[in-house]
Amino acid sequence: MSKYFSQKYQSLVPYTPGEQPKDAKYIKLNTNESPFEPSEKAADFAKNALSTLNLYSDPDCTRLREKMSEVLEVNEDNIVFTNGSDEALNFAFMAFCDDDTPAVFPDITYGFYKVFAAVNGVPFKEIPLSEDLSININDYIGINKTIFIANPNAPTGIALSLSQIEKIVSSNPENVVVIDEAYIDFSGLESAVKLTKKYNNLLVTGTFSKSRSAAGARLGFAVGSAALISDLNTIRYSTNPYNINSLTAAVGLGILNDEEYTRNNCRAIIANRKLTEESLKELGFELTSSSANFVFAKHRAISGESLYLKLKEKGVLVRHFSSERIKDYVRITIGTKEQMLVLIEKTKEILEEEK
Ligand SMILES: Cc1ncc(COP(=O)(O)O)c(C=O)c1O
């Protein structure tokens, strides 16, 4: 740390992204990316955008919002695009939390919420998940704080139903409820986007990083009442109005023009998740009930950390979290069928070696 670093950030503990190793070729099942390349339309659209890179990007993402409003069936002024959904979430912490309105979220959830609270000087409370790692919605009814819930939750993959979300939203009319839907497309559940028409305190965030195969493009979005979106735009225009570069906007438009491709990929991931769950259960693993593009698994014969390290030695990268309540688990991203068969094979070998 330099002597110039602002006092207010000196105790900040930044987010630790999943490993992106360059030392070897791994089967990469650690950061919940899609194993499938983006739609060919992404490349076609991006190619056309190259010739206008001399110009600043469109701060309103006009064409992208037009198309997204068709896809999500909301108005264009109900949508804002962000640099990954991380940026939408950060903006929500900035816009809707302060000393009088602290943030609340589960004790086990997306690790960035805590960091966004800290970097923005927002007080926060973590609400413990139930023993079975599910969210007890009664903990959030009428809580009078800004609520952040990932649905499906990460890293457990466990999802709330739309009616459970509605109960939380309707019981907190004086506060914003942010539902982070990074993984909703793998759940078979209805998105909470439709509730944004009924509740002006609901903000839903989404991403192109998972089901839409574009984590590297950094494209996310938030959907809510025009007033909430206007608040986020005030923050956005006060930081970087050009938060979506022209290539990313073009990639996003290409992807939205090929929804069939996205839907097919989601179906493949859901099938591969089922295969992985069944195989891991046969090997004696205990799993949470995942509605996401990953599974969360533990085995009584091997610690989470040891399994992670041994899989890494064998060329398969998964994610281990060291926090107390979940240290026995590993989170395994669902990849192609071939990748999952290797994961299962290597896991079997490791369990044999442990005997
Ligand atoms: C629950 C959750 N929300 C949001 C994100 C951020 O995704 P992105 O910024 O790539 O849109 C992630 C990334 O892994 C996540 O797990």
XYZ file of C-alpha atoms in Angstrom, residues 18-258:
241
model
C -11.834 -17.353 -9.543
C -8.483 -18.472 -10.929
C -7.835 -17.836 -14.637
C -4.622 -19.900 -14.872
C -2.251 -19.552 -17.797
C 0.273 -22.197 -16.651
C -1.521 -25.253 -18.015
C -4.571 -26.315 -19.934
C -7.276 -27.134 -17.443
C -10.833 -28.270 -17.825
C -12.134 -25.058 -16.377
C -15.144 -25.620 -14.140
C -14.442 -22.896 -11.586
C -16.064 -19.595 -12.610
C -19.486 -20.575 -13.963
C -18.705 -19.482 -17.502
C -20.455 -21.117 -20.445
C -18.468 -23.888 -22.146
C -20.048 -22.868 -25.462
C -18.725 -20.175 -27.776
C -20.932 -17.113 -28.210
C -23.457 -17.197 -31.050
C -21.905 -16.658 -34.500
C -24.105 -13.581 -34.738
C -22.028 -11.991 -31.962
C -18.952 -12.090 -34.201
C -20.889 -10.846 -37.257
C -22.300 -7.860 -35.393
C -18.958 -7.083 -33.714
C -17.180 -7.074 -37.091
C -19.558 -4.412 -38.367
C -18.949 -2.284 -35.288
C -15.175 -2.190 -35.803
C -15.304 0.590 -38.395
C -16.933 3.021 -35.936
C -14.468 2.551 -33.089
C -13.160 6.064 -33.751
C -16.429 7.304 -32.241
C -17.513 7.054 -28.614
C -20.024 4.331 -27.901
C -23.730 5.161 -27.536
C -24.222 5.984 -23.825
C -27.900 5.034 -24.092
C -27.272 1.641 -25.786
C -30.293 2.535 -27.917
C -30.414 -0.502 -30.229
C -29.521 -2.921 -27.476
C -32.242 -1.554 -25.187
C -34.763 -1.672 -28.037
C -34.022 -5.348 -28.636
C -33.865 -6.204 -24.933
C -37.229 -4.569 -24.329
C -38.708 -6.984 -26.904
C -36.999 -9.974 -25.317
C -37.962 -9.089 -21.724
C -41.332 -7.524 -22.590
C -40.699 -4.322 -20.642
C -40.294 -0.732 -21.833
C -36.931 0.645 -22.860
C -36.880 3.075 -19.931
C -37.111 0.094 -17.582
C -33.664 -1.178 -18.671
C -30.093 -0.037 -18.113
C -27.028 -1.843 -19.450
C -23.906 -2.166 -17.339
C -20.341 -3.422 -17.538
C -21.212 -6.899 -16.318
C -23.988 -7.264 -13.777
C -21.313 -6.526 -11.163
C -21.547 -2.887 -12.205
C -25.364 -2.886 -11.872
C -25.010 -4.355 -8.381
C -22.362 -1.810 -7.409
C -24.593 1.000 -8.703
C -27.478 -0.380 -6.622
C -25.340 -0.286 -3.464
C -24.403 3.311 -4.312
C -27.942 4.382 -5.191
C -30.135 2.622 -2.653
C -28.085 2.179 0.541
C -26.725 4.551 3.163
C -26.283 4.789 6.943
C -30.055 4.961 7.427
C -30.731 2.218 4.886
C -28.198 -0.562 5.376
C -27.900 -3.536 3.064
C -28.856 -7.095 3.991
C -28.000 -10.319 2.237
C -27.465 -13.985 3.151
C -24.268 -14.993 4.971
C -23.537 -17.397 2.145
C -24.027 -15.754 -1.222
C -22.139 -13.990 -4.004
C -18.965 -12.735 -2.313
C -18.980 -9.399 -4.100
C -21.986 -8.005 -2.141
C -19.830 -7.564 0.945
C -17.112 -5.851 -1.089
C -19.587 -3.474 -2.791
C -20.953 -2.545 0.652
C -17.442 -1.940 1.986
C -16.150 0.108 -0.966
C -19.242 2.334 -0.772
C -19.094 2.687 3.029
C -22.511 1.046 3.358
C -23.329 -0.741 6.636
C -24.545 -4.288 6.044
C -25.933 -7.287 7.854
C -25.550 -10.891 6.782
C -28.535 -13.119 7.486
C -27.582 -16.761 8.075
C -28.993 -19.299 5.653
C -30.955 -22.160 7.226
C -29.135 -25.337 8.233
C -29.861 -26.856 4.782
C -28.307 -23.759 3.131
C -31.660 -22.439 1.857
C -32.947 -18.890 2.323
C -35.727 -18.574 4.914
C -37.905 -15.838 3.405
C -39.384 -14.994 6.833
C -36.000 -13.452 7.681
C -36.638 -10.807 4.988
C -40.321 -9.993 5.499
C -40.787 -6.329 6.451
C -37.100 -5.951 7.269
C -36.876 -2.295 6.177
C -33.413 -2.543 4.691
C -32.114 -2.756 1.125
C -32.184 -6.450 0.297
C -29.817 -8.247 -2.085
C -30.718 -11.820 -2.991
C -29.135 -13.920 -5.719
C -31.796 -16.172 -7.223
C -30.715 -18.930 -7.728
C -28.282 -18.276 -4.894
C -24.559 -18.812 -5.335
C -22.690 -20.966 -4.514
C -25.559 -23.191 -3.332
C -27.636 -23.035 -6.545
C -30.815 -23.134 -4.438
C -33.665 -21.016 -5.850
C -36.694 -19.239 -4.386
C -40.001 -19.355 -6.242
C -41.507 -16.246 -7.780
C -44.231 -16.189 -5.110
C -41.599 -16.268 -2.340
C -39.823 -13.329 -3.972
C -43.100 -11.468 -4.294
C -43.708 -11.888 -0.552
C -40.337 -10.298 0.220
C -40.853 -7.444 -2.254
C -44.432 -6.633 -1.217
C -43.529 -6.620 2.486
C -40.788 -4.010 2.033
C -42.470 -1.177 0.085
C -40.185 1.482 1.581
C -37.027 -0.305 0.447
C -35.472 -1.562 -2.737
C -35.190 -5.314 -3.165
C -32.489 -6.364 -5.631
C -32.887 -9.822 -7.147
C -29.684 -10.923 -8.855
C -30.716 -13.314 -11.633
C -27.265 -14.212 -12.978
C -28.312 -17.892 -13.120
C -32.079 -17.717 -13.698
C -31.926 -19.155 -17.245
C -30.782 -22.521 -15.891
C -33.591 -22.765 -13.343
C -36.693 -23.366 -15.421
C -38.293 -20.756 -13.133
C -40.027 -17.598 -14.217
C -37.895 -14.452 -13.950
C -38.853 -11.775 -11.413
C -38.671 -9.229 -14.274
C -42.414 -9.492 -14.697
C -42.922 -8.358 -11.068
C -41.127 -5.086 -11.824
C -44.344 -3.934 -13.553
C -46.253 -4.369 -10.302
C -43.673 -3.263 -7.692
C -41.703 -0.057 -8.034
C -39.235 -1.166 -5.334
C -37.988 -4.216 -7.245
C -34.757 -4.184 -9.231
C -33.738 -7.309 -11.148
C -30.192 -7.722 -12.458
C -29.093 -10.069 -15.218
C -25.999 -10.914 -17.198
C -24.673 -12.077 -20.577
C -21.829 -13.882 -18.762
C -23.509 -17.211 -18.112
C -26.363 -18.471 -20.339
C -25.384 -16.065 -23.149
C -21.714 -17.150 -23.350
C -20.195 -13.672 -23.182
C -18.404 -13.339 -19.816
C -15.444 -11.714 -21.550
C -17.598 -9.036 -23.172
C -18.695 -7.755 -19.724
C -22.356 -7.055 -20.375
C -25.023 -6.953 -17.682
C -28.294 -5.157 -17.132
C -30.828 -4.072 -14.567
C -34.604 -3.936 -14.953
C -36.954 -1.950 -12.752
C -39.380 0.945 -12.594
C -38.393 3.946 -14.719
C -37.609 5.855 -11.498
C -35.191 3.207 -10.190
C -33.498 2.981 -13.593
C -33.208 6.759 -13.699
C -31.420 6.651 -10.300
C -28.963 4.099 -11.660
C -28.420 6.261 -14.725
C -27.613 9.224 -12.485
C -24.852 7.144 -10.914
C -23.755 5.805 -14.304
C -23.529 9.254 -15.877
C -21.545 10.381 -12.817
C -18.949 7.652 -13.265
C -18.712 6.535 -16.907
C -21.552 7.130 -19.401
C -19.617 5.030 -21.951
C -19.652 1.980 -19.680
C -20.658 -0.256 -22.610
C -18.117 -0.136 -25.407
C -19.287 -0.371 -29.032
C -17.940 -3.899 -29.545
C -19.703 -5.214 -26.471
C -22.961 -3.513 -27.482
C -22.689 -5.149 -30.909
C -21.891 -8.554 -29.400
C -24.917 -8.180 -27.116
C -27.174 -7.324 -30.032
C -25.917 -10.327 -32.016
C -26.594 -12.617 -29.039
C -30.120 -11.249 -28.551
C -30.800 -11.920 -32.220
C -30.088 -15.599 -31.614
